[in-house]
Amino acid sequence: MKKIIINGGKTLKGEVTVSGAKNSIVALIPAAILSDDIVRLDGVPDISDVDSLIEILIAMGAKVKKEHDSLEIDPRSIQNNPMPYGKINSLRASYYFYGSLLGRFGEAVVGLPGGCDLGPRPIDLHLKAFDSMGAKSSFEGNYMKLTTKGASLLGAHIYMDTVSVGATINTILAATKAKGKTIIENAAREPEIIDVATFLNNMGAHIRGAGTDVITIEGVSQLGSTRHQVIPDRIEAGTYIALAAAVGEGVRINNVLYEHLEGFISKLEEMGVKMTVEEDSIFVEKQDHLRAVTIKTSPYPGFATDLQQPITPLLLCARGRGIIIDTIYEKRVNHIPELARMNADISVVGGKIVYNGPSSLSGAKVKATDLRAGAALIIAGLLAKGQTEITNVEFILRGYSNIVEKLDHLGADITLVDD
């Protein structure tokens, strides 16, 4: 177990580079199972979720080489063995093995997914899609078993009852090698879906419409080798932009795709955040006179639920009363009691987050309850007077590549220590 110690009150300055997208790589690595040859991924973030996925692939018989931010995966010797429950249970994205193993072997036995506790995140949409393609599911203890009973997966017309990134990607994975055409209606449109579809298409898949609400997949029998650059992490980028606006005196965030962050940046502009958007970077100036705003999360291209928590400390710098409504994950409010411990005027009222600013934060002992809550506490700790001690930082290390080193480079007084 580790913890992060922050001595707040330091102003940050300089440049920080955004790593590859966590929400892409956790799908791209399972997608590599579908290849019949070696694949390479560049821009791989240095996060614990990647380490867990690599261990799972190796346990299945794959050959994996990692060098700096590149990953070479040779899936040709993979065996369809039940997956190690401990590693599967540690990350939510383990459910992508359902689609990739079904696509390759016609069956899968995978431990139930874990990850952050953000309220109900059922996999019924995934199972409904698999059932439409001919795969039956059953629970066996802590495992989910999916099988076509020796038959091939068949293309199907699938309507997603609700917009789901995970279910959309999983259906694409299963359909890539299915016989016939699969059509996904009411599909999610996130950039990470386009990234996965691009990776598969470069291997020889026939996927059209990624990034729209109707995706068509013509099944193929073989997928070849490719080399793929992971897209920048828009959530990490948004986190550093919010951090720079809260405690920065001129911070440039590099490797940013503006078009992936339009909903978020629009809300910052409404607050009065001063920044300059460049071709692949954003320069955030020292701020003053920020205005309180109301935020309501929604599926892409709206305000991302994953950025609701990282922006909260910045909102506490603004003048006035504001509200945050998370329509995606009802339990994404666990950071609020921790911020209140730091003297923030913030509370949950009727399922909505209500804040009054500006708040003068004080250092305290707090706990990261999930990945993005941990990011919020780091920003709050940088803002606060005195020392902040954050425990449960394993959540943070799951999704933010080298965050302590990056913040130290900007001038933060931050250390990662054994607890």
Coordinates of C-alpha atoms in Angstrom, one line a residue:
M1 CA 0.0 0.0 0.0
K2 CA 1.2 3.5 -0.8
K3 CA 0.1 7.0 -0.1
I4 CA 0.8 10.5 -1.6
I5 CA 2.0 13.4 0.5
I6 CA 1.4 16.9 -0.8
N7 CA 2.6 20.1 0.7
G8 CA 0.3 22.6 -0.9
G9 CA 0.5 26.2 -1.8
K10 CA 3.1 25.8 -4.6
T11 CA 2.3 27.4 -7.9
L12 CA 3.0 25.3 -10.9
K13 CA 4.7 26.3 -14.1
G14 CA 6.2 24.6 -17.2
E15 CA 5.0 21.9 -19.6
V16 CA 3.4 18.5 -19.1
T17 CA 2.8 15.8 -21.8
V18 CA -0.4 13.8 -21.9
S19 CA 0.1 10.0 -22.2
G20 CA -1.9 7.5 -24.3
A21 CA -5.5 7.0 -23.4
K22 CA -6.2 4.7 -20.6
N23 CA -9.8 4.0 -21.8
S24 CA -8.3 3.1 -25.2
I25 CA -5.4 0.9 -24.1
V26 CA -7.6 -1.3 -21.8
A27 CA -9.6 -2.2 -24.9
L28 CA -6.8 -2.3 -27.4
I29 CA -4.8 -4.9 -25.5
P30 CA -7.7 -7.4 -25.3
A31 CA -8.4 -6.6 -29.0
A32 CA -4.9 -7.9 -29.9
I33 CA -6.1 -11.4 -29.1
L34 CA -8.1 -11.3 -32.4
S35 CA -5.0 -11.0 -34.5
D36 CA -3.4 -13.9 -36.2
D37 CA 0.0 -12.2 -36.2
I38 CA 2.2 -9.9 -34.1
V39 CA 0.8 -6.4 -33.3
R40 CA 2.5 -3.3 -31.8
L41 CA 1.1 -0.5 -29.8
D42 CA 2.9 2.8 -29.3
G43 CA 2.1 5.5 -26.8
V44 CA 1.1 3.0 -24.1
P45 CA 0.6 4.7 -20.7
D46 CA 2.6 3.5 -17.7
I47 CA -0.4 2.5 -15.5
S48 CA -1.2 -0.5 -13.3
D49 CA -4.2 -1.5 -15.5
V50 CA -1.7 -2.1 -18.4
D51 CA 0.5 -4.2 -16.1
S52 CA -2.5 -6.3 -15.1
L53 CA -3.6 -6.8 -18.7
I54 CA -0.1 -7.9 -19.7
E55 CA 0.0 -10.4 -16.9
I56 CA -3.3 -11.8 -18.0
L57 CA -2.1 -12.2 -21.7
I58 CA 1.1 -13.9 -20.5
A59 CA -0.9 -16.3 -18.3
M60 CA -2.9 -17.2 -21.4
G61 CA 0.2 -18.0 -23.4
A62 CA 0.8 -14.8 -25.3
K63 CA 4.3 -13.4 -25.8
V64 CA 4.6 -9.8 -24.7
K65 CA 7.5 -7.3 -24.9
K66 CA 7.3 -3.9 -23.3
E67 CA 9.9 -1.2 -24.1
H68 CA 9.4 2.3 -22.9
D69 CA 5.9 3.3 -24.2
S70 CA 5.7 0.5 -26.8
L71 CA 4.1 -2.9 -26.5
E72 CA 4.6 -5.9 -28.8
I73 CA 2.0 -8.6 -28.5
D74 CA 2.3 -12.0 -30.2
P75 CA -1.1 -13.7 -29.6
R76 CA -0.6 -16.7 -31.8
S77 CA 0.1 -19.2 -28.9
I78 CA -2.8 -18.0 -26.7
Q79 CA -4.8 -20.8 -25.1
N80 CA -8.4 -20.3 -24.1
N81 CA -7.8 -20.9 -20.4
P82 CA -9.9 -19.5 -17.5
M83 CA -8.4 -16.2 -16.6
P84 CA -6.7 -15.4 -13.2
Y85 CA -9.5 -14.1 -11.0
G86 CA -7.3 -11.8 -9.0
K87 CA -6.1 -9.7 -11.9
I88 CA -9.5 -9.8 -13.7
N89 CA -11.2 -8.6 -10.5
S90 CA -8.8 -5.6 -10.2
L91 CA -10.0 -3.8 -13.3
R92 CA -13.3 -3.0 -14.9
A93 CA -12.1 -3.3 -18.5
S94 CA -11.5 -7.0 -18.1
Y95 CA -14.9 -7.5 -19.7
Y96 CA -13.3 -6.7 -23.1
F97 CA -11.9 -10.3 -22.9
Y98 CA -15.5 -11.5 -23.3
G99 CA -15.8 -10.1 -26.8
S100 CA -12.2 -10.8 -28.0
L101 CA -12.2 -14.5 -26.7
L102 CA -15.7 -15.1 -28.2
G103 CA -14.4 -13.7 -31.5
R104 CA -11.3 -15.9 -31.5
F105 CA -12.5 -19.1 -29.8
G106 CA -16.2 -19.0 -29.7
E107 CA -16.2 -19.2 -25.9
A108 CA -14.8 -17.4 -22.9
V109 CA -14.5 -18.1 -19.2
V110 CA -13.7 -14.8 -17.5
G111 CA -13.8 -13.6 -13.9
L112 CA -16.4 -10.9 -13.1
P113 CA -15.0 -7.4 -13.7
G114 CA -13.9 -5.1 -10.8
G115 CA -12.6 -1.5 -10.9
C116 CA -13.9 1.6 -9.2
D117 CA -17.2 1.5 -7.3
L118 CA -19.3 4.1 -9.2
G119 CA -22.7 2.5 -8.7
P120 CA -24.6 0.1 -10.9
R121 CA -22.6 -0.7 -14.1
P122 CA -24.4 -3.8 -15.4
I123 CA -23.1 -5.9 -18.3
D124 CA -26.6 -6.8 -19.5
L125 CA -26.1 -4.8 -22.7
H126 CA -23.0 -6.8 -23.5
L127 CA -24.7 -10.2 -22.8
K128 CA -27.7 -9.1 -24.9
A129 CA -25.5 -8.4 -27.8
F130 CA -23.6 -11.7 -27.5
D131 CA -26.9 -13.5 -27.2
S132 CA -28.0 -11.9 -30.5
M133 CA -24.9 -13.3 -32.1
G134 CA -25.5 -16.8 -30.8
A135 CA -23.5 -16.9 -27.6
K136 CA -25.2 -18.1 -24.3
S137 CA -24.0 -16.9 -20.9
S138 CA -24.0 -18.4 -17.5
F139 CA -22.6 -17.6 -14.0
E140 CA -20.3 -20.1 -12.4
G141 CA -19.1 -18.8 -9.0
N142 CA -17.0 -15.7 -9.6
Y143 CA -16.8 -16.4 -13.4
M144 CA -18.9 -15.6 -16.4
K145 CA -19.0 -18.4 -19.0
L146 CA -19.9 -17.5 -22.6
T147 CA -20.2 -20.1 -25.3
T148 CA -21.5 -20.7 -28.8
K149 CA -21.4 -24.5 -28.2
G150 CA -19.0 -25.1 -31.2
A151 CA -21.0 -22.9 -33.6
S152 CA -19.7 -19.7 -35.2
L153 CA -20.8 -16.3 -34.0
L154 CA -23.3 -14.8 -36.4
G155 CA -23.8 -11.2 -37.4
A156 CA -26.9 -9.6 -36.0
H157 CA -28.8 -6.3 -35.8
I158 CA -28.3 -5.0 -32.3
Y159 CA -30.0 -2.0 -30.7
M160 CA -28.3 -0.7 -27.5
D161 CA -31.0 0.2 -25.0
T162 CA -28.7 2.8 -23.5
V163 CA -25.6 4.4 -24.8
S164 CA -22.6 2.3 -23.5
V165 CA -19.0 2.6 -24.4
G166 CA -18.1 -0.8 -23.0
A167 CA -21.0 -2.6 -24.7
T168 CA -20.3 -0.9 -28.0
I169 CA -16.6 -1.9 -28.0
N170 CA -17.3 -5.4 -26.8
T171 CA -19.9 -6.0 -29.6
I172 CA -17.3 -4.7 -32.1
L173 CA -14.7 -7.2 -30.8
A174 CA -17.1 -10.1 -31.0
A175 CA -18.5 -9.1 -34.4
T176 CA -15.1 -8.6 -36.1
K177 CA -14.7 -12.3 -36.9
A178 CA -18.4 -13.3 -36.8
K179 CA -20.0 -14.6 -40.0
G180 CA -22.0 -12.0 -41.8
K181 CA -22.9 -8.4 -41.0
T182 CA -23.5 -6.9 -37.6
I183 CA -25.2 -3.5 -37.2
I184 CA -25.0 -1.6 -33.9
E185 CA -27.7 1.1 -33.4
N186 CA -27.6 3.7 -30.7
A187 CA -23.8 3.0 -30.4
A188 CA -21.6 5.2 -28.2
R189 CA -19.5 7.7 -30.1
E190 CA -16.5 8.2 -27.9
P191 CA -13.0 8.8 -29.5
E192 CA -11.8 5.6 -27.8
I193 CA -14.3 3.6 -29.9
I194 CA -12.8 5.1 -33.1
D195 CA -9.3 4.2 -31.8
V196 CA -10.2 0.6 -31.3
A197 CA -12.0 0.4 -34.7
T198 CA -9.0 2.0 -36.4
F199 CA -6.7 -0.6 -34.8
L200 CA -8.9 -3.5 -36.0
N201 CA -9.3 -2.0 -39.5
N202 CA -5.6 -1.7 -39.9
M203 CA -5.4 -5.5 -39.1
G204 CA -7.9 -6.2 -41.9
A205 CA -11.3 -5.8 -40.1
H206 CA -14.3 -4.2 -42.0
I207 CA -15.8 -1.7 -39.5
R208 CA -17.6 1.4 -40.7
G209 CA -19.4 4.2 -38.8
A210 CA -17.2 4.3 -35.6
G211 CA -17.8 7.7 -34.1
T212 CA -21.5 7.8 -35.1
D213 CA -24.5 6.1 -33.5
V214 CA -24.7 3.4 -36.2
I215 CA -21.7 1.1 -36.6
T216 CA -21.5 -1.7 -39.2
I217 CA -19.1 -4.6 -39.0
E218 CA -18.6 -7.1 -41.8
G219 CA -17.0 -10.2 -40.3
V220 CA -13.7 -11.4 -41.6
S221 CA -11.8 -14.7 -41.0
Q222 CA -8.3 -13.4 -40.6
L223 CA -6.6 -10.4 -39.0
G224 CA -3.0 -9.5 -39.7
S225 CA -0.1 -7.5 -38.2
T226 CA -0.2 -3.8 -37.6
R227 CA 1.4 -1.0 -35.6
H228 CA -0.9 1.5 -33.9
Q229 CA -0.4 4.8 -32.1
V230 CA -2.8 5.1 -29.1
I231 CA -4.7 8.4 -29.0
P232 CA -3.9 11.0 -26.3
D233 CA -5.9 10.6 -23.0
R234 CA -8.6 13.2 -23.1
I235 CA -9.4 12.7 -19.4
E236 CA -5.7 13.1 -18.4
A237 CA -5.6 16.2 -20.5
G238 CA -8.7 17.6 -18.9
T239 CA -7.3 16.8 -15.5
Y240 CA -4.1 18.7 -16.2
I241 CA -6.0 21.6 -17.7
A242 CA -8.2 21.9 -14.6
L243 CA -5.1 21.6 -12.4
A244 CA -3.2 24.3 -14.3
A245 CA -6.2 26.6 -14.0
A246 CA -6.4 26.0 -10.3
V247 CA -2.7 26.3 -9.2
G248 CA -0.7 27.2 -12.3
E249 CA 1.2 30.4 -13.3
G250 CA 1.4 29.4 -17.0
V251 CA 1.3 25.7 -17.8
R252 CA 1.4 24.1 -21.3
I253 CA -0.3 20.8 -21.7
N254 CA 1.1 18.9 -24.7
N255 CA -0.3 16.0 -26.8
V256 CA -3.9 17.3 -26.6
L257 CA -6.7 16.8 -29.2
Y258 CA -9.0 19.8 -28.8
E259 CA -11.8 18.2 -30.6
H260 CA -12.0 15.4 -27.9
L261 CA -12.5 18.1 -25.2
E262 CA -14.8 20.6 -26.7
G263 CA -17.6 20.1 -24.1
F264 CA -15.1 20.4 -21.2
I265 CA -13.3 23.5 -22.7
S266 CA -16.6 25.2 -23.4
K267 CA -17.5 24.9 -19.7
L268 CA -14.1 26.3 -18.7
E269 CA -14.6 29.3 -21.0
E270 CA -18.0 29.9 -19.3
M271 CA -16.1 30.0 -16.0
G272 CA -13.7 32.6 -17.4
V273 CA -10.6 30.4 -17.6
K274 CA -7.9 32.1 -19.7
M275 CA -6.2 29.7 -22.1
T276 CA -4.8 29.5 -25.6
V277 CA -5.7 26.5 -27.8
E278 CA -2.9 25.5 -30.2
E279 CA -2.5 22.7 -32.8
D280 CA -1.7 19.9 -30.3
S281 CA -1.4 21.7 -27.0
I282 CA -3.3 24.1 -24.7
F283 CA -1.6 26.9 -22.7
V284 CA -3.3 27.8 -19.5
E285 CA -2.6 31.2 -17.9
K286 CA -2.7 32.3 -14.3
Q287 CA -6.4 32.8 -13.4
D288 CA -8.4 35.3 -11.6
H289 CA -12.1 36.2 -11.2
L290 CA -13.5 32.7 -12.0
R291 CA -17.3 32.3 -12.1
A292 CA -19.3 29.4 -10.6
V293 CA -21.1 27.3 -13.2
T294 CA -23.6 24.4 -13.3
I295 CA -22.3 21.2 -14.9
K296 CA -24.4 18.3 -16.2
T297 CA -22.5 15.2 -17.5
S298 CA -23.7 13.4 -20.6
P299 CA -22.4 10.9 -23.2
Y300 CA -19.8 12.1 -25.7
P301 CA -19.6 14.8 -27.1
G302 CA -21.1 16.2 -23.9
F303 CA -19.3 16.9 -20.6
A304 CA -17.5 13.6 -19.7
T305 CA -18.5 12.0 -16.4
D306 CA -14.8 11.2 -15.9
L307 CA -14.0 14.9 -15.8
Q308 CA -16.7 15.7 -13.2
Q309 CA -14.4 15.0 -10.3
P310 CA -11.2 16.5 -11.5
I311 CA -12.9 19.8 -12.3
T312 CA -14.4 20.0 -8.8
P313 CA -11.4 21.6 -7.0
L314 CA -11.2 24.2 -9.7
L315 CA -14.9 25.0 -9.2
L316 CA -14.1 25.6 -5.5
C317 CA -11.8 28.5 -6.7
A318 CA -14.8 30.2 -8.4
R319 CA -17.0 32.8 -6.9
G320 CA -20.7 31.9 -6.4
R321 CA -22.9 28.9 -6.0
G322 CA -23.0 26.1 -8.5
I323 CA -24.4 22.6 -9.1
I324 CA -22.9 19.4 -10.6
I325 CA -25.3 16.7 -11.9
D326 CA -23.8 13.4 -12.9
T327 CA -26.3 11.6 -15.1
I328 CA -24.0 8.7 -15.9
Y329 CA -22.9 7.3 -12.5
E330 CA -25.1 8.1 -9.5
K331 CA -22.4 7.2 -7.0
R332 CA -19.8 9.5 -8.4
V333 CA -20.0 11.7 -5.3
N334 CA -17.6 9.9 -2.9
H335 CA -15.0 12.7 -3.3
I336 CA -17.4 15.2 -1.7
P337 CA -17.0 14.1 1.9
E338 CA -13.2 14.1 1.4
L339 CA -13.2 17.6 0.0
A340 CA -15.4 18.7 2.9
R341 CA -12.7 17.4 5.2
M342 CA -10.4 19.9 3.6
N343 CA -12.8 22.8 4.5
A344 CA -14.6 22.9 1.1
D345 CA -18.1 24.3 1.2
I346 CA -19.6 21.4 -0.8
S347 CA -22.2 18.8 -0.2
V348 CA -24.5 16.3 -1.9
V349 CA -28.2 17.4 -1.9
G350 CA -30.8 15.2 -3.5
G351 CA -28.2 13.4 -5.6
K352 CA -26.7 16.7 -6.8
I353 CA -23.4 18.2 -5.8
V354 CA -23.8 21.8 -4.5
Y355 CA -20.8 24.0 -3.9
N356 CA -20.2 27.6 -2.8
G357 CA -17.0 29.4 -3.6
P358 CA -14.3 30.4 -3.3
S359 CA -13.3 27.9 -0.6
S360 CA -10.0 28.2 1.3
L361 CA -8.8 24.6 1.5
S362 CA -6.7 23.1 4.3
G363 CA -4.5 20.0 4.2
A364 CA -6.0 16.9 5.7
K365 CA -5.8 13.1 5.7
V366 CA -8.1 11.9 2.9
K367 CA -8.9 8.7 0.9
A368 CA -9.1 8.2 -2.8
T369 CA -12.4 6.2 -3.3
D370 CA -11.9 5.7 -7.0
L371 CA -9.6 6.8 -9.9
R372 CA -11.0 10.2 -10.7
A373 CA -11.8 11.0 -7.1
G374 CA -8.1 10.5 -6.4
A375 CA -7.2 13.0 -9.2
A376 CA -9.6 15.5 -7.5
L377 CA -7.9 15.1 -4.2
I378 CA -4.5 15.7 -5.7
I379 CA -5.6 19.0 -7.2
A380 CA -7.2 19.9 -3.9
G381 CA -4.0 19.0 -2.1
L382 CA -2.0 21.3 -4.4
L383 CA -4.5 24.1 -3.6
A384 CA -4.6 23.6 0.1
K385 CA -2.6 25.3 2.9
G386 CA -0.5 22.7 4.7
Q387 CA 0.0 19.0 4.2
T388 CA -2.4 16.6 2.5
E389 CA -2.0 12.8 2.9
I390 CA -3.9 10.7 0.3
T391 CA -4.4 7.0 0.9
N392 CA -5.8 4.3 -1.5
V393 CA -3.6 5.8 -4.2
E394 CA -3.6 2.5 -6.1
F395 CA -6.8 3.8 -7.7
I396 CA -4.9 6.8 -9.0
L397 CA -2.0 4.7 -10.3
R398 CA -4.5 2.6 -12.3
G399 CA -5.2 5.5 -14.7
Y400 CA -2.7 8.4 -14.5
S401 CA 0.7 7.6 -16.0
N402 CA 3.7 8.9 -13.9
I403 CA 1.5 11.5 -12.3
V404 CA 3.8 12.2 -9.3
E405 CA 6.8 12.7 -11.6
K406 CA 4.9 14.9 -14.0
L407 CA 3.7 17.2 -11.1
D408 CA 7.1 17.3 -9.5
H409 CA 8.5 18.5 -12.9
L410 CA 5.9 21.3 -12.8
G411 CA 7.1 22.4 -9.3
A412 CA 4.7 20.6 -7.0
D413 CA 5.9 19.4 -3.6
I414 CA 4.5 15.8 -4.0
T415 CA 5.9 12.4 -3.0
L416 CA 4.7 8.8 -3.3
V417 CA 5.6 6.8 -0.2
D418 CA 5.0 3.4 1.3
D419 CA 2.1 3.5 3.7

